[in-house]
Amino acid sequence: MSKQLIITVSREFGSGGHVIAEYIAEKFGLPLYDHNLLREITDEKSISLDQIKRYDELPKNPWFSRTIRGYSNSPEENIANMQFEYMKKKAEQGDSFVVVGRCAESILKNYDGLISFFVLADMEAKVKRIEKIHGISQSQAEALIKRNDKERKAYHNYYCTVKWGDSRNYDISINSSKLGISHTAEMLEQYIKARIEE
C-alpha cells in the first residue's frame, strides 16, 4: 500500500460517523476535514466564511441555478467544487488526511492510499442519539434525520455516478448500532492497520 493514507467516512445522520472519523484521525495522527474545510478555503481565497457555510454539503437548487459557458451561479455547486479541488490538491501533494462526507470517496477514488467507509445505523439507535444530543423529542429527531439524510443523498448523487450508501463504493459499509460507536471505530482502526501493513 502507498505511504499516503486518505480515509473517507460517509455517514447517515445520527450514525456516529463523525465521531468515528475523529477517532480515526486521532489514532493515526491525521488532519480531519469536515466543515472546517470551508475555513481552509476561505483563508486561502480571502472570502467570508459566514457567506458560504450555510451552503455546505447541500444539493444544488435547480430552480435558482443557471450555468452559462461553464460557469454556475449556484453557491451550493461552487462551494462543493471548491472543496473537491482543495481535497484533490491535498491528495496530489501526497498529504494524508481523513475526510467526512463531501463525496470524498468518489472524488479521490484514483489515489492508491484511499480507504473508504460508510457508517449507517438502525433508525431507533439514530433517533435515541439525536434526541440526546439535541435535546429534542422523538418525532423531531426522526424528522431531522430524514431531512439531513435526504439532503446528503441528493448532494452526493448530484456529483457522483455511484449512489450514496451503495456498498460497492466503499471498502466497508458498517452498521454502528450493532457494536456501538466505540467498538465500530476500533474495528475500523484494525482494518486500516491491516491495509497499511499490506
mmCIF file of C-alpha atoms in Angstrom:
data_model
loop_
_atom_site.group_PDB
_atom_site.id
_atom_site.type_symbol
_atom_site.label_atom_id
_atom_site.label_comp_id
_atom_site.label_asym_id
_atom_site.label_seq_id
_atom_site.Cartn_x
_atom_site.Cartn_y
_atom_site.Cartn_z
ATOM 1 C CA MET A 1 0.000 0.000 0.000
ATOM 2 C CA SER A 2 1.073 3.572 -0.677
ATOM 3 C CA LYS A 3 2.613 5.611 2.142
ATOM 4 C CA GLN A 4 -0.152 8.124 1.582
ATOM 5 C CA LEU A 5 -3.237 7.442 3.676
ATOM 6 C CA ILE A 6 -6.582 9.045 2.791
ATOM 7 C CA ILE A 7 -9.552 7.883 4.821
ATOM 8 C CA THR A 8 -13.069 8.912 3.881
ATOM 9 C CA VAL A 9 -16.067 8.479 6.159
ATOM 10 C CA SER A 10 -19.520 8.892 4.666
ATOM 11 C CA ARG A 11 -22.354 8.586 7.129
ATOM 12 C CA GLU A 12 -26.039 8.602 7.824
ATOM 13 C CA PHE A 13 -27.156 11.392 10.134
ATOM 14 C CA GLY A 14 -27.088 10.156 13.732
ATOM 15 C CA SER A 15 -24.948 7.085 12.992
ATOM 16 C CA GLY A 16 -21.885 8.421 14.805
ATOM 17 C CA GLY A 17 -19.840 8.543 11.619
ATOM 18 C CA HIS A 18 -18.319 11.893 12.512
ATOM 19 C CA VAL A 19 -17.244 10.628 15.956
ATOM 20 C CA ILE A 20 -15.677 7.599 14.270
ATOM 21 C CA ALA A 21 -13.809 9.856 11.828
ATOM 22 C CA GLU A 22 -12.485 11.936 14.748
ATOM 23 C CA TYR A 23 -11.304 8.754 16.488
ATOM 24 C CA ILE A 24 -9.513 7.528 13.355
ATOM 25 C CA ALA A 25 -7.882 10.902 12.714
ATOM 26 C CA GLU A 26 -6.576 10.998 16.287
ATOM 27 C CA LYS A 27 -5.326 7.397 16.264
ATOM 28 C CA PHE A 28 -3.379 7.870 13.032
ATOM 29 C CA GLY A 29 -2.303 11.461 13.699
ATOM 30 C CA LEU A 30 -4.056 12.826 10.613
ATOM 31 C CA PRO A 31 -5.810 16.139 9.974
ATOM 32 C CA LEU A 32 -9.591 15.860 9.808
ATOM 33 C CA TYR A 33 -11.510 17.704 7.107
ATOM 34 C CA ASP A 34 -15.222 18.277 7.650
ATOM 35 C CA HIS A 35 -16.950 21.673 7.864
ATOM 36 C CA ASN A 36 -13.524 23.120 8.738
ATOM 37 C CA LEU A 37 -12.606 22.556 5.091
ATOM 38 C CA LEU A 38 -14.551 25.731 4.370
ATOM 39 C CA ARG A 39 -12.277 27.704 6.700
ATOM 40 C CA GLU A 40 -9.224 26.379 4.870
ATOM 41 C CA ILE A 41 -10.742 27.507 1.575
ATOM 42 C CA THR A 42 -11.893 30.915 2.796
ATOM 43 C CA ASP A 43 -8.470 31.628 4.307
ATOM 44 C CA GLU A 44 -6.820 30.640 1.037
ATOM 45 C CA LYS A 45 -9.190 32.626 -1.173
ATOM 46 C CA SER A 46 -9.807 35.553 1.207
ATOM 47 C CA ILE A 47 -13.582 35.226 1.203
ATOM 48 C CA SER A 48 -16.035 35.345 4.097
ATOM 49 C CA LEU A 49 -16.776 32.082 5.916
ATOM 50 C CA ASP A 50 -20.181 33.365 7.035
ATOM 51 C CA GLN A 51 -21.207 33.895 3.418
ATOM 52 C CA ILE A 52 -20.621 30.309 2.360
ATOM 53 C CA LYS A 53 -21.018 27.969 5.359
ATOM 54 C CA ARG A 54 -24.824 27.778 5.012
ATOM 55 C CA TYR A 55 -24.374 26.118 1.591
ATOM 56 C CA ASP A 56 -22.033 23.373 2.815
ATOM 57 C CA GLU A 57 -22.963 19.825 1.730
ATOM 58 C CA LEU A 58 -26.261 20.897 0.239
ATOM 59 C CA PRO A 59 -27.587 19.816 -3.150
ATOM 60 C CA LYS A 60 -27.775 22.351 -5.962
ATOM 61 C CA ASN A 61 -31.118 24.124 -6.135
ATOM 62 C CA PRO A 62 -32.244 23.608 -9.764
ATOM 63 C CA TRP A 63 -34.927 26.315 -9.552
ATOM 64 C CA PHE A 64 -32.481 29.116 -8.790
ATOM 65 C CA SER A 65 -29.403 27.939 -10.687
ATOM 66 C CA ARG A 66 -28.104 28.547 -14.167
ATOM 67 C CA THR A 67 -24.901 27.547 -15.918
ATOM 68 C CA ILE A 68 -23.630 29.806 -18.693
ATOM 69 C CA ARG A 69 -20.463 28.984 -20.634
ATOM 70 C CA GLY A 70 -19.421 26.515 -17.951
ATOM 71 C CA TYR A 71 -19.932 28.917 -15.029
ATOM 72 C CA SER A 72 -22.627 28.212 -12.453
ATOM 73 C CA ASN A 73 -24.392 30.830 -10.331
ATOM 74 C CA SER A 74 -25.273 28.134 -7.750
ATOM 75 C CA PRO A 75 -23.494 28.824 -4.435
ATOM 76 C CA GLU A 76 -24.022 25.176 -3.423
ATOM 77 C CA GLU A 77 -22.336 23.904 -6.583
ATOM 78 C CA ASN A 78 -19.489 26.421 -6.467
ATOM 79 C CA ILE A 79 -18.714 25.645 -2.821
ATOM 80 C CA ALA A 80 -18.838 21.899 -3.477
ATOM 81 C CA ASN A 81 -16.408 22.277 -6.391
ATOM 82 C CA MET A 82 -14.052 24.424 -4.294
ATOM 83 C CA GLN A 83 -13.965 21.670 -1.683
ATOM 84 C CA PHE A 84 -13.401 18.969 -4.300
ATOM 85 C CA GLU A 85 -10.492 20.924 -5.799
ATOM 86 C CA TYR A 86 -8.995 21.526 -2.360
ATOM 87 C CA MET A 87 -9.123 17.803 -1.498
ATOM 88 C CA LYS A 88 -7.618 16.839 -4.848
ATOM 89 C CA LYS A 89 -4.839 19.387 -4.387
ATOM 90 C CA LYS A 90 -4.007 17.969 -0.944
ATOM 91 C CA ALA A 91 -4.060 14.423 -2.309
ATOM 92 C CA GLU A 92 -1.919 15.400 -5.298
ATOM 93 C CA GLN A 93 0.646 16.887 -2.903
ATOM 94 C CA GLY A 94 0.886 13.481 -1.219
ATOM 95 C CA ASP A 95 -0.828 14.593 2.014
ATOM 96 C CA SER A 96 -2.561 12.090 4.271
ATOM 97 C CA PHE A 97 -5.870 13.035 5.924
ATOM 98 C CA VAL A 98 -9.373 11.998 6.956
ATOM 99 C CA VAL A 99 -12.458 13.466 5.249
ATOM 100 C CA VAL A 100 -16.039 13.346 6.482
ATOM 101 C CA GLY A 101 -18.596 13.246 3.648
ATOM 102 C CA ARG A 102 -18.169 15.669 0.731
ATOM 103 C CA CYS A 103 -18.198 12.887 -1.912
ATOM 104 C CA ALA A 104 -14.571 12.247 -0.984
ATOM 105 C CA GLU A 105 -14.679 8.502 -1.703
ATOM 106 C CA SER A 106 -15.605 9.311 -5.326
ATOM 107 C CA ILE A 107 -13.558 12.492 -5.789
ATOM 108 C CA LEU A 108 -10.375 10.779 -4.507
ATOM 109 C CA LYS A 109 -11.005 7.265 -5.833
ATOM 110 C CA ASN A 110 -7.903 7.263 -8.074
ATOM 111 C CA TYR A 111 -5.438 7.541 -5.188
ATOM 112 C CA ASP A 112 -3.855 4.270 -4.034
ATOM 113 C CA GLY A 113 -3.865 5.324 -0.382
ATOM 114 C CA LEU A 114 -7.652 5.688 -0.230
ATOM 115 C CA ILE A 115 -9.670 3.718 2.331
ATOM 116 C CA SER A 116 -13.391 4.466 2.388
ATOM 117 C CA PHE A 117 -16.113 3.727 4.912
ATOM 118 C CA PHE A 118 -19.865 4.206 5.029
ATOM 119 C CA VAL A 119 -21.376 4.297 8.520
ATOM 120 C CA LEU A 120 -25.084 3.597 8.888
ATOM 121 C CA ALA A 121 -27.249 2.687 11.873
ATOM 122 C CA ASP A 122 -30.698 1.408 12.775
ATOM 123 C CA MET A 123 -33.276 4.201 12.901
ATOM 124 C CA GLU A 124 -34.086 3.524 16.556
ATOM 125 C CA ALA A 125 -30.442 3.997 17.555
ATOM 126 C CA LYS A 126 -30.109 7.145 15.465
ATOM 127 C CA VAL A 127 -33.256 8.642 16.949
ATOM 128 C CA LYS A 128 -32.110 7.993 20.530
ATOM 129 C CA ARG A 129 -28.717 9.539 19.795
ATOM 130 C CA ILE A 130 -30.150 12.655 18.139
ATOM 131 C CA GLU A 131 -32.735 13.085 20.897
ATOM 132 C CA LYS A 132 -29.927 13.094 23.465
ATOM 133 C CA ILE A 133 -27.503 15.324 21.531
ATOM 134 C CA HIS A 134 -30.055 17.969 20.537
ATOM 135 C CA GLY A 135 -32.461 17.649 23.450
ATOM 136 C CA ILE A 136 -35.456 17.153 21.182
ATOM 137 C CA SER A 137 -38.456 14.821 21.010
ATOM 138 C CA GLN A 138 -38.565 11.506 19.169
ATOM 139 C CA SER A 139 -40.690 12.926 16.342
ATOM 140 C CA GLN A 140 -38.372 15.928 15.971
ATOM 141 C CA ALA A 141 -35.334 13.618 15.889
ATOM 142 C CA GLU A 142 -36.925 11.421 13.217
ATOM 143 C CA ALA A 143 -37.747 14.465 11.084
ATOM 144 C CA LEU A 144 -34.213 15.853 11.474
ATOM 145 C CA ILE A 145 -32.649 12.529 10.488
ATOM 146 C CA LYS A 146 -34.868 12.151 7.425
ATOM 147 C CA ARG A 147 -34.228 15.723 6.279
ATOM 148 C CA ASN A 148 -30.448 15.522 6.694
ATOM 149 C CA ASP A 149 -30.151 12.145 5.009
ATOM 150 C CA LYS A 150 -32.344 13.326 2.133
ATOM 151 C CA GLU A 151 -30.038 16.338 1.628
ATOM 152 C CA ARG A 152 -26.891 14.216 1.885
ATOM 153 C CA LYS A 153 -28.246 11.725 -0.627
ATOM 154 C CA ALA A 154 -29.261 14.458 -3.079
ATOM 155 C CA TYR A 155 -25.890 16.200 -2.681
ATOM 156 C CA HIS A 156 -23.909 13.005 -3.237
ATOM 157 C CA ASN A 157 -25.998 11.695 -6.106
ATOM 158 C CA TYR A 158 -25.781 15.011 -7.971
ATOM 159 C CA TYR A 159 -21.961 14.945 -8.069
ATOM 160 C CA CYS A 160 -21.229 11.193 -8.150
ATOM 161 C CA THR A 161 -22.143 8.376 -10.502
ATOM 162 C CA VAL A 162 -22.299 5.710 -7.768
ATOM 163 C CA LYS A 163 -25.232 6.325 -5.437
ATOM 164 C CA TRP A 164 -24.889 7.407 -1.804
ATOM 165 C CA GLY A 165 -24.664 4.408 0.511
ATOM 166 C CA ASP A 166 -24.101 1.878 -2.319
ATOM 167 C CA SER A 167 -21.734 -0.640 -0.695
ATOM 168 C CA ARG A 168 -19.781 -1.063 -3.950
ATOM 169 C CA ASN A 169 -18.448 2.469 -3.479
ATOM 170 C CA TYR A 170 -16.766 1.787 -0.122
ATOM 171 C CA ASP A 171 -14.217 -0.595 1.380
ATOM 172 C CA ILE A 172 -16.592 -1.229 4.277
ATOM 173 C CA SER A 173 -20.222 -0.328 4.972
ATOM 174 C CA ILE A 174 -20.962 -0.862 8.650
ATOM 175 C CA ASN A 175 -23.944 -0.571 10.980
ATOM 176 C CA SER A 176 -22.631 1.219 14.081
ATOM 177 C CA SER A 177 -25.686 0.292 16.150
ATOM 178 C CA LYS A 178 -24.653 -3.377 16.195
ATOM 179 C CA LEU A 179 -21.321 -2.995 18.016
ATOM 180 C CA GLY A 180 -21.767 0.554 19.259
ATOM 181 C CA ILE A 181 -19.838 3.575 18.034
ATOM 182 C CA SER A 182 -16.663 2.957 20.081
ATOM 183 C CA HIS A 183 -16.269 -0.700 19.067
ATOM 184 C CA THR A 184 -17.115 0.138 15.458
ATOM 185 C CA ALA A 185 -14.337 2.754 15.452
ATOM 186 C CA GLU A 186 -11.877 0.258 16.935
ATOM 187 C CA MET A 187 -12.788 -2.354 14.338
ATOM 188 C CA LEU A 188 -12.233 0.119 11.506
ATOM 189 C CA GLU A 189 -8.918 1.109 13.094
ATOM 190 C CA GLN A 190 -7.807 -2.529 12.882
ATOM 191 C CA TYR A 191 -8.853 -2.685 9.232
ATOM 192 C CA ILE A 192 -6.786 0.409 8.445
ATOM 193 C CA LYS A 193 -3.766 -1.070 10.224
ATOM 194 C CA ALA A 194 -4.122 -4.291 8.224
ATOM 195 C CA ARG A 195 -4.262 -2.302 4.986
ATOM 196 C CA ILE A 196 -1.198 -0.257 5.923
ATOM 197 C CA GLU A 197 0.754 -3.460 6.594
ATOM 198 C CA GLU A 198 -0.005 -4.904 3.138
#
